[in-house]
Structures are given as structure tokens and as C-alpha cells.
XYZ file of C-alpha atoms in Angstrom:
722
model
C 151.666 -318.288 -94.549
C 150.309 -317.721 -90.887
C 149.345 -314.940 -88.745
C 152.167 -314.049 -86.187
C 150.079 -312.344 -83.535
C 151.700 -314.764 -80.951
C 155.074 -312.848 -81.654
C 153.511 -309.949 -79.655
C 154.898 -311.304 -76.244
C 155.789 -308.642 -73.712
C 158.930 -309.662 -72.647
C 160.153 -309.174 -76.258
C 158.921 -305.441 -76.180
C 161.863 -303.855 -74.037
C 163.117 -301.921 -77.024
C 159.889 -301.049 -78.481
C 158.863 -299.709 -75.101
C 161.834 -297.529 -74.582
C 161.465 -296.372 -78.184
C 157.942 -295.182 -77.034
C 159.110 -293.560 -74.179
C 161.942 -291.863 -75.786
C 158.881 -290.286 -78.393
C 157.065 -289.298 -75.315
C 160.041 -287.181 -74.311
C 160.209 -285.838 -77.517
C 156.673 -284.598 -77.227
C 157.769 -282.349 -74.286
C 159.582 -280.162 -76.665
C 156.972 -279.390 -79.257
C 158.105 -275.680 -79.656
C 161.234 -274.653 -81.620
C 163.750 -273.300 -78.964
C 166.798 -271.789 -79.663
C 167.773 -271.142 -76.139
C 168.683 -267.651 -74.987
C 170.706 -266.843 -78.180
C 167.730 -265.068 -79.722
C 167.516 -262.507 -76.624
C 171.366 -262.321 -76.335
C 171.641 -261.041 -79.969
C 169.076 -258.403 -79.571
C 171.018 -257.097 -76.484
C 174.253 -257.450 -78.452
C 173.211 -254.752 -80.865
C 170.769 -252.692 -78.770
C 171.687 -253.157 -75.418
C 168.655 -253.391 -73.162
C 164.947 -252.817 -74.513
C 161.889 -251.901 -72.526
C 159.530 -254.149 -74.528
C 159.730 -256.842 -77.123
C 156.141 -257.226 -78.650
C 154.621 -260.709 -79.522
C 155.047 -261.926 -83.144
C 152.792 -259.771 -85.615
C 151.697 -260.146 -89.140
C 152.366 -262.853 -91.627
C 156.156 -262.440 -90.909
C 155.717 -262.849 -87.155
C 157.732 -259.862 -86.569
C 158.436 -258.337 -83.016
C 158.787 -254.697 -82.302
C 161.686 -253.757 -80.156
C 161.075 -250.603 -77.938
C 163.177 -248.101 -75.637
C 161.917 -245.427 -73.457
C 158.424 -245.624 -75.333
C 160.186 -245.308 -78.780
C 160.424 -248.015 -81.624
C 164.112 -248.742 -81.872
C 164.185 -252.030 -84.053
C 162.491 -255.086 -85.396
C 163.255 -258.896 -84.989
C 162.334 -261.794 -87.039
C 163.422 -265.220 -88.213
C 164.044 -265.696 -91.943
C 162.203 -268.923 -92.080
C 159.156 -267.149 -91.369
C 159.601 -264.823 -94.446
C 161.269 -267.107 -97.092
C 161.772 -270.916 -97.580
C 164.817 -271.269 -99.571
C 166.529 -274.541 -99.754
C 170.329 -274.470 -99.161
C 172.680 -277.107 -100.200
C 171.711 -279.665 -97.739
C 168.052 -279.270 -99.384
C 166.832 -277.695 -96.280
C 166.553 -274.106 -95.393
C 168.495 -271.946 -93.158
C 166.995 -270.244 -90.301
C 168.738 -266.771 -89.551
C 167.462 -264.244 -87.143
C 167.703 -260.680 -88.489
C 167.454 -257.328 -86.424
C 166.512 -254.239 -88.660
C 166.468 -250.538 -87.361
C 163.381 -248.207 -88.430
C 165.058 -247.075 -91.249
C 165.509 -250.485 -92.875
C 169.231 -251.140 -92.046
C 170.335 -254.387 -91.012
C 171.710 -254.243 -87.576
C 172.456 -257.969 -86.849
C 172.184 -261.349 -88.859
C 172.567 -264.496 -86.923
C 172.149 -268.114 -88.125
C 170.135 -270.029 -85.662
C 169.757 -273.296 -87.482
C 171.214 -275.076 -90.590
C 171.942 -278.490 -92.017
C 174.698 -278.027 -94.341
C 176.781 -281.154 -94.633
C 180.024 -279.059 -95.550
C 179.910 -277.339 -92.000
C 178.967 -280.402 -90.167
C 181.956 -282.333 -91.392
C 184.822 -280.109 -90.511
C 184.388 -276.555 -91.407
C 184.143 -274.659 -87.848
C 180.746 -272.911 -87.549
C 182.294 -270.044 -86.201
C 183.262 -269.106 -89.707
C 179.390 -268.950 -90.522
C 178.712 -266.689 -87.697
C 181.400 -264.486 -88.660
C 180.153 -264.485 -92.195
C 176.633 -263.429 -91.388
C 177.843 -260.564 -89.066
C 179.443 -258.765 -91.870
C 175.812 -257.848 -92.919
C 175.475 -255.472 -89.789
C 175.061 -251.817 -91.329
C 173.692 -252.847 -94.874
C 170.318 -251.061 -96.027
C 168.116 -253.958 -97.197
C 167.792 -251.809 -100.809
C 171.471 -252.200 -101.333
C 172.994 -254.917 -103.580
C 175.355 -257.272 -101.975
C 177.693 -259.627 -103.604
C 179.623 -262.450 -102.150
C 183.191 -261.911 -103.275
C 184.595 -258.871 -105.459
C 182.205 -257.093 -107.832
C 183.106 -254.883 -110.921
C 179.957 -252.975 -109.697
C 181.429 -249.709 -107.779
C 177.898 -249.590 -106.175
C 177.632 -253.075 -104.887
C 178.197 -254.094 -101.227
C 180.820 -257.061 -101.317
C 181.187 -259.679 -98.580
C 183.657 -262.258 -98.367
C 182.757 -265.795 -98.930
C 183.255 -268.528 -96.547
C 186.564 -270.700 -97.285
C 185.361 -274.045 -98.702
C 181.595 -273.278 -98.363
C 180.738 -270.883 -101.040
C 177.430 -272.035 -102.079
C 176.378 -272.222 -98.573
C 177.503 -268.347 -98.488
C 175.421 -267.648 -101.572
C 172.539 -269.049 -99.900
C 173.081 -267.409 -96.525
C 173.403 -263.882 -98.567
C 170.183 -264.659 -100.557
C 168.188 -265.819 -97.421
C 169.146 -262.682 -95.363
C 168.949 -260.023 -98.047
C 165.332 -261.531 -99.375
C 163.804 -261.951 -95.864
C 165.079 -258.299 -94.611
C 163.897 -256.928 -97.940
C 160.455 -258.327 -97.810
C 159.813 -257.708 -93.927
C 160.870 -253.902 -94.625
C 158.749 -253.519 -97.374
C 155.918 -254.983 -95.332
C 156.597 -252.581 -92.795
C 156.873 -249.701 -94.972
C 160.596 -249.247 -94.153
C 161.339 -248.973 -97.840
C 159.745 -248.533 -100.979
C 159.209 -251.544 -103.411
C 159.108 -252.018 -107.214
C 155.665 -253.850 -106.759
C 152.377 -252.188 -106.746
C 152.699 -250.376 -109.929
C 149.655 -249.934 -111.929
C 151.305 -251.310 -114.954
C 151.341 -255.196 -115.225
C 154.499 -257.221 -116.127
C 155.694 -257.409 -119.507
C 154.965 -260.323 -121.329
C 156.929 -261.905 -124.179
C 155.227 -261.813 -127.613
C 154.730 -265.298 -128.902
C 153.075 -264.078 -131.932
C 155.904 -262.266 -133.478
C 158.584 -264.240 -135.423
C 161.378 -262.929 -137.905
C 164.201 -264.745 -139.686
C 167.322 -263.379 -137.856
C 170.829 -264.522 -138.005
C 173.680 -264.155 -135.493
C 174.809 -260.808 -136.359
C 171.255 -259.344 -136.250
C 170.574 -260.606 -132.866
C 173.777 -259.445 -131.383
C 173.314 -256.161 -133.111
C 169.886 -255.540 -131.864
C 170.806 -256.487 -128.258
C 168.795 -259.536 -128.193
C 172.128 -261.277 -127.466
C 174.431 -259.499 -124.954
C 178.097 -260.101 -124.502
C 180.917 -260.069 -121.811
C 184.231 -260.364 -122.863
C 187.036 -260.407 -120.118
C 190.635 -260.538 -120.613
C 193.302 -262.092 -118.271
C 194.599 -258.778 -117.483
C 191.053 -257.379 -116.519
C 190.434 -260.448 -114.203
C 194.042 -259.605 -112.594
C 193.097 -256.056 -112.259
C 189.936 -257.092 -110.259
C 191.923 -259.049 -107.486
C 194.195 -256.245 -106.946
C 194.597 -255.380 -103.217
C 193.282 -258.917 -102.394
C 195.069 -262.117 -100.921
C 194.763 -263.272 -104.203
C 196.751 -260.579 -106.312
C 199.486 -262.606 -107.013
C 197.705 -265.960 -107.892
C 197.581 -267.010 -111.589
C 198.876 -263.619 -113.009
C 199.082 -263.223 -116.426
C 202.329 -262.136 -117.993
C 202.182 -259.262 -120.034
C 202.129 -260.955 -123.341
C 199.169 -262.942 -121.866
C 197.258 -260.034 -120.346
C 195.170 -259.266 -123.742
C 194.192 -263.231 -123.782
C 190.575 -263.973 -123.563
C 189.797 -265.285 -120.007
C 186.025 -265.824 -120.886
C 183.924 -264.732 -123.978
C 180.311 -264.871 -122.435
C 177.037 -264.323 -124.327
C 173.585 -264.466 -122.567
C 170.049 -264.297 -124.395
C 166.317 -264.749 -123.553
C 165.175 -267.786 -125.466
C 161.237 -267.514 -125.071
C 160.700 -264.789 -127.764
C 160.325 -266.748 -131.142
C 162.673 -264.702 -133.137
C 165.279 -265.449 -130.581
C 164.639 -269.087 -129.601
C 163.781 -270.420 -133.209
C 166.325 -268.857 -134.842
C 169.063 -270.177 -132.290
C 167.713 -273.527 -131.445
C 165.695 -274.428 -134.425
C 162.091 -275.212 -134.661
C 161.995 -278.478 -133.248
C 163.961 -277.879 -130.288
C 162.601 -274.550 -129.600
C 159.090 -276.137 -129.547
C 160.296 -278.927 -127.214
C 161.774 -276.388 -124.607
C 158.588 -274.370 -124.871
C 156.397 -277.128 -123.917
C 158.452 -278.043 -121.144
C 158.326 -274.627 -119.407
C 155.309 -274.083 -117.117
C 153.338 -270.723 -116.795
C 155.402 -268.133 -115.706
C 158.805 -270.068 -116.374
C 161.485 -268.473 -118.771
C 164.383 -269.882 -120.363
C 167.762 -268.182 -120.882
C 170.797 -269.364 -122.869
C 174.282 -268.852 -121.598
C 177.147 -269.472 -124.224
C 180.798 -269.307 -123.268
C 184.362 -269.694 -124.758
C 187.949 -269.142 -123.220
C 189.720 -270.776 -120.206
C 187.148 -270.062 -117.465
C 184.021 -272.309 -117.325
C 180.777 -270.694 -116.091
C 179.489 -273.837 -115.101
C 182.344 -275.162 -113.383
C 182.948 -278.862 -112.157
C 182.215 -278.477 -108.556
C 178.528 -278.713 -108.308
C 176.932 -282.153 -107.572
C 173.270 -283.507 -108.215
C 171.053 -281.512 -105.994
C 173.701 -278.476 -105.435
C 173.875 -274.893 -106.956
C 175.826 -273.808 -109.759
C 178.164 -271.277 -107.726
C 179.552 -269.336 -110.934
C 176.512 -267.656 -112.303
C 173.395 -265.984 -110.523
C 170.794 -263.741 -112.004
C 169.856 -260.531 -110.278
C 166.439 -258.551 -110.992
C 164.875 -255.859 -108.738
C 167.417 -256.537 -105.805
C 166.774 -260.499 -105.862
C 169.406 -262.957 -106.446
C 168.097 -266.268 -108.482
C 170.686 -269.010 -108.088
C 170.195 -272.147 -110.340
C 170.212 -275.514 -109.192
C 170.958 -278.726 -111.312
C 167.209 -279.124 -111.841
C 166.808 -275.773 -113.575
C 169.786 -276.640 -115.995
C 169.466 -278.217 -119.552
C 172.460 -279.040 -121.808
C 172.628 -277.215 -125.096
C 174.181 -279.444 -127.564
C 173.684 -277.959 -130.801
C 172.154 -274.701 -132.240
C 170.537 -273.702 -135.807
C 172.205 -270.601 -136.470
C 174.953 -270.924 -139.190
C 176.900 -267.732 -138.497
C 176.965 -268.322 -134.848
C 180.511 -268.831 -133.470
C 181.745 -272.140 -132.019
C 181.511 -272.214 -128.094
C 183.214 -274.461 -125.748
C 180.072 -274.931 -123.546
C 176.423 -273.823 -123.878
C 173.585 -274.384 -121.548
C 169.986 -273.620 -121.083
C 168.751 -272.094 -117.466
C 165.210 -272.403 -116.409
C 163.775 -269.371 -114.304
C 161.260 -270.745 -112.105
C 157.656 -269.052 -111.806
C 158.572 -268.775 -107.903
C 160.925 -266.207 -108.440
C 158.329 -263.558 -110.268
C 160.922 -262.807 -112.847
C 159.678 -259.926 -115.182
C 160.887 -260.457 -118.672
C 160.358 -256.762 -119.758
C 162.514 -255.431 -116.765
C 166.241 -255.066 -116.961
C 168.409 -257.901 -115.230
C 171.919 -258.651 -115.128
C 173.822 -262.156 -115.198
C 176.810 -262.313 -112.478
C 179.896 -264.049 -113.152
C 181.722 -265.095 -110.015
C 185.352 -265.921 -110.424
C 187.511 -267.725 -107.673
C 191.100 -267.912 -106.815
C 192.415 -270.380 -104.565
C 194.290 -268.889 -101.461
C 194.874 -271.562 -99.326
C 193.908 -275.472 -99.286
C 190.206 -274.567 -98.729
C 190.282 -270.862 -99.009
C 189.710 -268.436 -101.822
C 188.850 -265.077 -102.982
C 186.441 -264.042 -105.214
C 185.342 -261.439 -107.792
C 182.316 -261.005 -109.756
C 181.567 -259.114 -113.137
C 178.125 -258.079 -114.318
C 176.540 -258.840 -117.780
C 173.655 -256.409 -118.116
C 170.434 -257.609 -120.255
C 167.299 -256.043 -121.548
C 164.865 -257.649 -123.928
C 164.190 -255.387 -126.575
C 160.866 -254.057 -126.698
C 159.904 -255.355 -130.062
C 159.698 -258.791 -128.227
C 157.512 -257.674 -125.559
C 153.991 -256.401 -124.926
C 152.672 -254.903 -121.860
C 149.128 -255.239 -121.361
C 146.843 -254.410 -118.423
C 146.501 -257.137 -116.006
C 143.608 -259.502 -116.917
C 141.841 -262.517 -115.498
C 143.994 -264.794 -117.696
C 147.201 -263.481 -116.095
C 145.788 -263.541 -112.613
C 144.829 -267.462 -113.215
C 148.119 -268.118 -114.708
C 150.149 -266.646 -111.673
C 147.924 -268.711 -109.237
C 148.925 -271.855 -111.266
C 152.540 -270.779 -111.232
C 152.228 -270.467 -107.480
C 151.753 -274.284 -107.209
C 153.688 -275.925 -104.374
C 157.397 -276.610 -105.115
C 157.138 -280.210 -104.220
C 154.664 -280.808 -107.026
C 156.836 -278.968 -109.475
C 159.645 -281.804 -108.382
C 157.369 -284.693 -108.942
C 156.752 -283.680 -112.620
C 160.369 -282.880 -113.386
C 161.109 -286.244 -111.713
C 158.263 -288.242 -113.429
C 160.695 -290.482 -115.467
C 162.435 -291.639 -112.361
C 159.387 -292.065 -110.652
C 158.184 -294.365 -113.231
C 161.134 -296.422 -113.324
C 160.946 -296.584 -109.334
C 157.230 -297.658 -109.442
C 157.878 -300.476 -112.081
C 160.839 -301.684 -110.272
C 158.551 -301.964 -106.533
C 155.962 -303.529 -108.576
C 158.295 -306.261 -109.712
C 159.394 -306.669 -106.390
C 155.981 -307.014 -105.076
C 155.290 -309.944 -107.654
C 158.523 -311.420 -106.613
C 157.404 -311.480 -102.919
C 153.993 -312.748 -103.449
C 155.147 -315.337 -105.621
C 158.291 -316.318 -103.614
C 157.241 -319.878 -103.346
C 156.757 -320.441 -107.163
C 160.415 -318.777 -107.366
C 161.888 -320.838 -104.585
C 160.978 -324.088 -106.334
C 163.431 -322.875 -109.253
C 166.536 -321.919 -107.229
C 168.762 -320.944 -110.433
C 165.955 -318.561 -111.659
C 165.454 -317.019 -108.308
C 169.234 -316.509 -107.822
C 169.580 -314.688 -111.216
C 166.318 -312.550 -110.611
C 167.807 -311.513 -107.356
C 171.200 -310.801 -108.519
C 169.564 -308.608 -111.266
C 167.588 -306.661 -108.851
C 170.622 -305.895 -106.664
C 172.466 -304.615 -109.672
C 169.373 -302.273 -110.293
C 169.407 -301.183 -106.671
C 173.030 -300.151 -106.835
C 173.112 -298.606 -110.310
C 169.725 -296.975 -110.313
C 168.821 -296.239 -106.957
C 172.167 -295.437 -105.346
C 174.330 -294.389 -108.330
C 171.670 -292.415 -110.368
C 168.753 -291.635 -108.062
C 170.761 -291.198 -105.166
C 167.805 -292.770 -103.484
C 169.614 -294.334 -100.155
C 167.233 -294.137 -97.087
C 169.070 -293.106 -93.883
C 168.410 -293.109 -90.197
C 168.289 -289.131 -90.313
C 165.132 -289.676 -92.389
C 163.804 -291.560 -89.161
C 164.788 -288.894 -86.938
C 163.447 -286.201 -88.815
C 159.939 -287.792 -89.256
C 159.720 -288.606 -85.503
C 160.816 -284.873 -84.740
C 158.204 -283.671 -87.457
C 155.397 -285.546 -85.611
C 155.919 -283.240 -82.635
C 157.063 -279.890 -84.206
C 154.264 -279.222 -86.688
C 154.353 -281.903 -89.404
C 154.329 -280.681 -92.853
C 153.967 -283.071 -95.740
C 155.867 -280.896 -97.950
C 158.813 -281.935 -95.886
C 159.017 -285.200 -97.138
C 157.442 -284.766 -100.651
C 160.341 -282.521 -101.885
C 162.090 -285.843 -102.533
C 159.908 -288.130 -104.456
C 161.998 -291.043 -104.798
C 162.820 -291.219 -101.059
C 159.191 -290.668 -100.040
C 158.004 -293.366 -102.612
C 160.674 -295.793 -100.867
C 159.651 -294.942 -97.315
C 155.704 -295.507 -98.197
C 156.773 -298.875 -99.827
C 159.021 -299.716 -96.861
C 156.535 -298.969 -94.410
C 153.841 -301.173 -96.267
C 156.310 -303.991 -96.579
C 157.426 -303.998 -93.020
C 153.697 -304.910 -92.106
C 153.555 -307.743 -94.577
C 157.181 -309.134 -94.611
C 159.371 -307.404 -92.238
C 162.498 -305.163 -92.409
C 164.331 -307.513 -94.664
C 162.494 -306.389 -97.784
C 164.386 -303.056 -97.726
C 167.306 -304.198 -96.171
C 167.813 -307.323 -98.607
C 166.449 -305.624 -101.894
C 166.463 -302.044 -101.822
C 169.400 -300.643 -99.817
C 172.053 -299.494 -102.246
C 174.883 -300.166 -99.674
C 173.543 -303.566 -98.558
C 173.329 -304.581 -102.228
C 176.650 -303.390 -102.952
C 177.925 -305.369 -99.665
C 176.141 -308.455 -101.006
C 177.413 -308.271 -104.518
C 180.816 -307.711 -103.315
C 180.790 -310.753 -100.993
C 179.177 -312.970 -103.551
C 182.180 -312.123 -105.965
C 184.763 -312.805 -103.182
C 182.950 -316.300 -102.720
C 183.475 -316.782 -106.571
C 187.233 -316.148 -106.081
C 187.435 -318.505 -103.093
C 187.945 -315.618 -100.513
C 187.998 -317.572 -96.841
C 184.697 -316.756 -95.085
C 184.418 -316.462 -91.440
C 181.399 -316.448 -89.017
C 181.538 -315.641 -85.325
C 180.192 -318.096 -82.903
C 176.237 -317.829 -82.630
C 176.142 -316.736 -78.810
C 178.478 -313.774 -79.587
C 176.988 -313.037 -82.833
C 173.370 -312.750 -81.080
C 174.671 -310.305 -78.461
C 176.303 -308.227 -81.027
C 172.617 -307.439 -82.520
C 172.150 -305.117 -79.838
C 174.916 -302.653 -80.965
C 172.813 -301.194 -83.615
C 169.811 -300.778 -81.253
C 172.261 -298.968 -78.835
C 173.535 -296.620 -81.511
C 170.019 -295.801 -82.637
C 168.960 -295.091 -78.915
C 171.823 -292.813 -78.673
C 171.253 -290.940 -81.837
C 167.565 -290.327 -80.942
C 168.520 -289.077 -77.340
C 170.932 -286.575 -78.837
C 168.534 -285.492 -81.555
C 166.151 -284.425 -78.648
C 168.906 -281.758 -77.663
C 170.304 -281.210 -81.075
C 169.501 -282.270 -84.430
C 172.411 -281.157 -85.813
C 174.560 -283.090 -83.610
C 172.548 -286.139 -84.500
C 173.331 -285.770 -87.836
C 176.929 -285.646 -87.452
C 177.096 -288.945 -85.179
C 174.749 -290.368 -87.867
C 178.184 -290.180 -90.200
C 178.292 -294.180 -88.653
C 176.328 -294.910 -91.849
C 178.472 -294.907 -94.776
C 175.690 -294.371 -97.066
C 176.636 -290.630 -97.660
C 180.417 -291.185 -98.459
C 179.706 -294.506 -100.590
C 176.251 -293.775 -102.420
C 175.268 -289.945 -101.969
C 178.999 -288.624 -102.761
C 180.466 -291.579 -104.559
C 183.566 -291.664 -102.197
C 184.356 -288.015 -103.212
C 184.944 -287.066 -99.228
C 187.737 -286.339 -96.756
C 190.136 -289.488 -96.610
C 188.988 -290.702 -93.260
C 185.218 -290.918 -94.339
C 186.408 -292.811 -97.295
C 188.661 -294.926 -95.315
C 185.707 -295.933 -93.193
C 183.453 -297.024 -95.851
C 186.267 -299.001 -97.898
C 186.985 -300.465 -94.597
C 183.500 -301.889 -94.181
C 183.419 -303.124 -97.830
C 186.715 -304.876 -97.334
C 185.814 -306.686 -94.027
C 182.553 -307.729 -96.183
C 184.844 -309.591 -98.427
C 185.368 -312.102 -95.597
C 181.942 -311.748 -93.631
C 178.892 -310.739 -95.302
C 177.179 -307.514 -94.475
C 178.889 -307.007 -91.051
C 178.054 -303.351 -90.994
C 174.096 -304.203 -91.652
C 174.040 -307.051 -88.906
C 175.768 -305.059 -86.072
C 176.068 -301.478 -86.751
C 173.201 -299.881 -88.773
C 170.987 -297.762 -87.048
C 168.395 -297.599 -89.845
C 168.071 -301.395 -89.662
C 167.630 -301.159 -85.933
C 165.033 -298.569 -86.559
C 163.120 -300.808 -89.122
C 163.427 -303.762 -87.236
C 161.232 -302.370 -84.094
C 158.013 -301.987 -86.057
C 158.987 -305.611 -87.990
C 157.180 -307.141 -84.729
C 154.086 -306.069 -86.026
C 153.941 -307.525 -88.920
C 150.624 -309.414 -90.181
C 152.074 -312.703 -91.547
C 154.913 -315.312 -91.493
C 155.635 -315.862 -95.001
C 158.834 -318.010 -94.628
C 158.008 -321.561 -94.156
C 159.610 -323.874 -91.378
C 159.038 -327.814 -90.622
C 158.948 -329.223 -87.286
C 162.325 -330.788 -87.890
C 163.940 -327.367 -88.545
C 166.457 -326.808 -85.851
C 165.814 -330.123 -84.295
C 167.551 -332.277 -85.560
C 167.967 -330.196 -88.974
C 170.575 -327.370 -88.914
C 171.021 -326.843 -92.410
C 169.340 -323.499 -93.041
C 170.748 -322.238 -89.578
C 174.522 -323.246 -91.135
C 173.700 -321.581 -94.646
C 172.013 -318.463 -93.715
C 174.783 -316.194 -94.667
C 173.579 -313.495 -92.123
C 173.072 -315.789 -89.169
C 169.296 -314.862 -88.860
C 168.378 -318.461 -88.123
C 168.542 -319.536 -84.457
C 170.024 -322.881 -83.620
C 166.378 -323.928 -82.623
C 165.199 -323.324 -86.210
C 163.319 -320.001 -85.602
C 164.027 -317.149 -88.017
C 164.574 -313.916 -86.332
C 162.380 -311.351 -88.699
C 164.185 -308.578 -86.784
C 167.578 -309.779 -88.597
C 166.368 -311.798 -91.647
C 167.296 -309.808 -94.953
C 164.892 -311.798 -96.908
C 167.457 -313.276 -99.513
C 164.847 -316.587 -99.501
C 167.608 -318.781 -99.599
C 166.105 -321.185 -96.589
C 163.196 -321.142 -98.717
C 164.846 -322.492 -102.044
C 166.365 -325.279 -99.520
C 162.972 -326.094 -97.718
C 161.427 -326.673 -101.278
C 164.317 -328.824 -102.457
C 163.838 -332.418 -102.066
C 167.507 -333.129 -102.843
C 168.767 -330.857 -100.223
C 166.217 -330.469 -97.494
C 166.783 -333.464 -95.033
C 163.515 -333.829 -94.033
C 162.187 -333.904 -97.479
C 165.284 -336.437 -98.383
C 164.024 -338.668 -95.454
C 160.362 -338.607 -96.598
C 161.457 -339.552 -100.034
C 163.538 -342.493 -98.915
C 160.650 -343.745 -96.837
C 158.444 -343.938 -99.596
C 161.023 -345.562 -101.548
C 161.295 -348.355 -98.958
C 157.586 -348.603 -98.525
C 157.079 -349.023 -102.515
C 159.654 -351.789 -102.440
C 158.154 -353.568 -99.462
C 154.726 -353.337 -100.691
C 154.813 -354.254 -104.544
C 151.084 -353.455 -104.674
C 152.203 -349.767 -104.173
C 154.169 -349.946 -107.419
C 152.323 -348.851 -110.409
C 151.431 -351.484 -113.269
C 152.153 -350.385 -116.599
C 150.149 -352.048 -119.223
C 151.749 -352.340 -122.961
C 149.254 -352.970 -125.624
C 150.449 -355.805 -127.929
C 151.794 -354.468 -131.205
C 149.336 -354.702 -134.166
């Protein structure tokens, strides 16, 4: 293990120098700039204005004036609310309000929604936000159709329902908070009476009939005829229409209840499950149970890990609470004997950040969708009102304990996510510790090639199954671009801490680059890379012929991935959204994150790379991967050379160069750390006295010398038998 500072030769750093130059260019655009579109939208709704003030207050609101009179206010939603959308990143909307609290304009300035980056026209998103013009901030807005005659309904974006629901929540919550701060509308906050609390000391035995009779459990029963009637006058009026004989059939029989009160939770769940649930809830969090039967599922099958349940939302005080997969718990069994059988049961957690008041009325809204085209559909909503009975509540005056609990409940969202993923974090920590031990003791393992082969195969299986299949922890070049831009655009740790597994992997990868180079991640921790390697190894066992390019051609193809990286970075300086689209050259989203559940051309591309990999190992990693290129650049700064070589390596011995399955060893015997995937095959050969030609020659010379000089032959003395 020798220091490798000699690698810092200026002639080898043209790529690094160019990358640094691009970093400097990125620094010239530190401020967030959306071009002239912000001014254009203001003039579009108000005409020419005499003056636009500087941003004022915590929400950075600008006042718009004409002829000395205030004609409106403009702000960006990201300065008011930070609601993650389907992509996990917030959507930024510019909203213009008039002095009476009516929305004049809502225009999406920035989003990172994958569903809108891969085929659905962005004009549909702008057309959707334009429908909020003329809506008062205090009104209730529903995506789709609603059974509430007082609700304002807006049609969803065909094929992007979840995104539409998030945009609705962003616009209405941000507009309401700003209007409240400016005094344009009166709010429900500021009352002298503190929010009610659930009485945790009150428990009475109660059966299902008692709980439904006193209003602790509420019901919404819909027939097929009622649902058909809600779609009259829409494009879906003739879709899935029930016959006269089927009109009274149950479409869904839905029940909802609040589980925190012991009389409800303990009687329905049982003593043990109830205590477990309550122990998992953090201060300020509430749990509700949703139970359903019938032909319609309130959960649906369209949501994915990290996504949002798009069929049920909770509303209180005009605020919309959407549930993500992290807020969901499966309910498999109940304790109430007289409770009817349900097709599906679920527990949803209302997080403290929503400031939910358990003593105030709220409603569960059920969204029903009907398909009207390949990707288009029409929606209708039905409301199930709920009010917790007063017997389960206490309404004390504010106390120091309450204030302390509220402060604790307002802790950062990223910290909550780390608590929720504690098991996955622990497993990943153990796995990275094991990998560190393997790397530090690589010489001892390399002397036992059979053991090392099985250790490596087992680790690759873990990478594919756990990191890729379960945790979806696939690093991407988009992470690199996001990090670089964050350095110049107001760096926030919260942006990276919200995904703990990705953050931990990046920290470990950065440390491993300094010690061993890029090969640790590419060869051990990349799910798509591990998938390729296991598939290729299986192909070799079935005698699938293998092909390699001449080294001169192979060496020149290395440059492709660096060119792709620089193009992506250059495009990101102009438009991060465009760079994310071009980053689809990575098959990671298709093969790992979405598990091949995408449009056929994405699947064909990813599968095509895997098919090529049957005949030539890791073609994508060697020639096309921009993430590998990004990791290779700082690899030149690694502190040590852990991979051993001999003076005979390359001249005359070419064994390791020929056996290296990704051709990372030059004909002169040098290992290219920028291309090495750290499989340790060459180290197993280096230690093998029966395989490494220099070692074989040395062993033969020792044998000949021993024969030529009998004194070198050890004499074995045999004691006479007694």
C-alpha cells in the first residue's frame, strides 16, 4: 500500500480542469432566475403596473400598485409552503392575489415531476393552474367532481392525478397563508381557546354497535347508481354504467374512525396493538382507521414507494392532508367481535406538521376516477364528515407542556424520516461496515479465492435485492448535478437529508473514493451494476460466448461517458429540468426505481443494455455511465494504491490484463483506477503461486536451486524405534 501522489500529473487533469471551469461558470448564476415569465404573468392579469415593491415579510410578498393604488400582491409558493410532490421535490408556483383575497393568476415556475418529464406536455400543467383564476382563497377546491355543492371543482391532469392534487394543495395553502398574513381574509387561528386534546385516561368497553351508534365510527355507503349520477354531464357519463338491476349494488361501504381515544382504539384494535400504535406516534400525531368493502378500493393499486395515496384525502379548516406511503400502516386484524368483515383495512397517520385539531370537524374525501381515454380520466369526489364525540375530548387552556409538545412536533421533516427508516438505516450501516472490513482485509481474502468469490457474489445479491429492490437506493448523476447546483444556490442539508439511505451511500462513496477510488461504489454498491455482473456471470456459466473490443478502441470509448457528463452539466446550467430529461441515459430509474414499469421505449433501452451485457460485461458502466465519470474525476485524488503490482506485470506478463473482465488494466500492466471496479480478481491472481507467472517462475527457480545444492535440502532425522 503506497501513496499515489505521483498520479497528480498536470497532463492527466484536462478533464478535471474543464470540470472545475464549469463549476466556476455555475457560480455566475447563483440567484434563482425564471427569466421574464414572472413579469409577463403579472402584466397578463393586471396590465401595466406603476410599481412593484421589494419582497416584504416572511413570505417575501411583493405589492403591485397602479395610479398610487394597491391592485394586487405576488409571491412564490416555495417561500410559503414546502410540500413535496410525487418526485419528492416541491413545486414552485407564482401566485397573484387581488386585495380581496381572490386568486388572479397561478403559474408553475418550476417542478421536477417525472410523469411530466417523460411524455405528458407541460402545457397541460399550465392549463391546470390557470383554472384557479377567480377562486377565493377561503373556498374549498376539489380536484375532479364533488358531491359538495359548495366546493369548487377543477379537472385533473390526464395521467398525472397525484401531481394535480399536489399543485392544488400548494396553490390553496400558500394563497390562504399569505392572505391571512396580509389581513385579506379572517382565519380560524388566533382563538383564545386552545385546540382540544384526546382524553387518554377515559376507557369504557364498547362493541361495534356502540361505536357506530354514538358517532365514534362514521359510515359512507355508495351504490353504483349514486356514483353513476355523480358523473352525469361529464365525458365519463356512459363509462361503466350500472344496469337498472345493479343500480342498488354496493359500490363501496366505507367507515372511518379516530383511533387515539382509548375507548375507540383499544376496543377495535385490542390492548397490545393499540399500545404499540400509540407508542409509535410522535407528539401531535393522530391515527385514523379507514375500512372498506365493495367493488372499489380506497387504497387503489397505482401508488408506488415514495408516492401519494390519490383516492383519499383529509380536509380540515380548508387544509388538505394527503397521505404518503410513510403515513400508511396495514391493518390485518381487529378485536371487535361484532365488527363486519371488510375487504381492506388501513391505518393512516396524520403528522404533527399538519396542525390537525382532533376536536374540530374534519372530513375524509373519496376520489372516484373513471377512464375516458388511454391516459385521461374524469373524477368525482364524495365526502365523509367526521366529528369526534365530546366524551372523548378535553379542551384545556394552553399550558407550558402544550407549548413544549408543539415545539417538539415542529422538528424538521428530515429528522422524522430518519426515525421512520431506522431499520433500513441499521441494515445499510451493517452492510457498509462489512464492506469496509472486506476492503481493509482484501489481501487475506485474495489468498482464498473461493471464499472471496462467494463473499462477492453474496454482496452483489444483497445490493440488487436490498439496495435496489427494497430500499430503491440507487445513486444517480442527477444527485451529482443537484449537489453542485446547491453549492451555488443556497446550500441546505435538508435537501439531501430527506432521503437517509441515499445520503449515507453518498457519504460512504465519497470516503471510499479517497481511499480506494470509484471502483468501490461501481463494483459493490450500484444495484444496476450488480445486476449486470450477476447476469453476465450466469451467462458465462451457460457458455454464452464473450466478446471484447481491441484495447485501442476500448480505451477511446472510455471518453464517451465523460462527454455525456459534461453535456449534462452544461445543459443543467441552463435548465435543470432538461438535464434531468437527458439523464434518462441512465437506465437506473427504469430498471431499479420503477422496476421496468414504464413506457416500452424506456424498458427496451434498459433490457437492451442487459442483453448486450450477456456477451460483454458491463458495457454501459464502461462507456456510457455519466455517474461513473463523475466519480472517476475525484478518484485521481485518492490517497493510496491498495492494488498490488509486480515489475513483471505488463512486461512480459499479460495474464491479469487478459483476465480483467472490464479491461481496466493497460497492456503495460498499469491498473486504471478511473475504470477499475475493484472486483479484486487481479489480486487473487497476484497471490496465487500456481497461477501468477512471476510466482510460478520463482517457485521453479527455488526448486532447481534446491536440487543443484543438496545442502539446501532439509535433513529429516528419524529417531530409532524403541
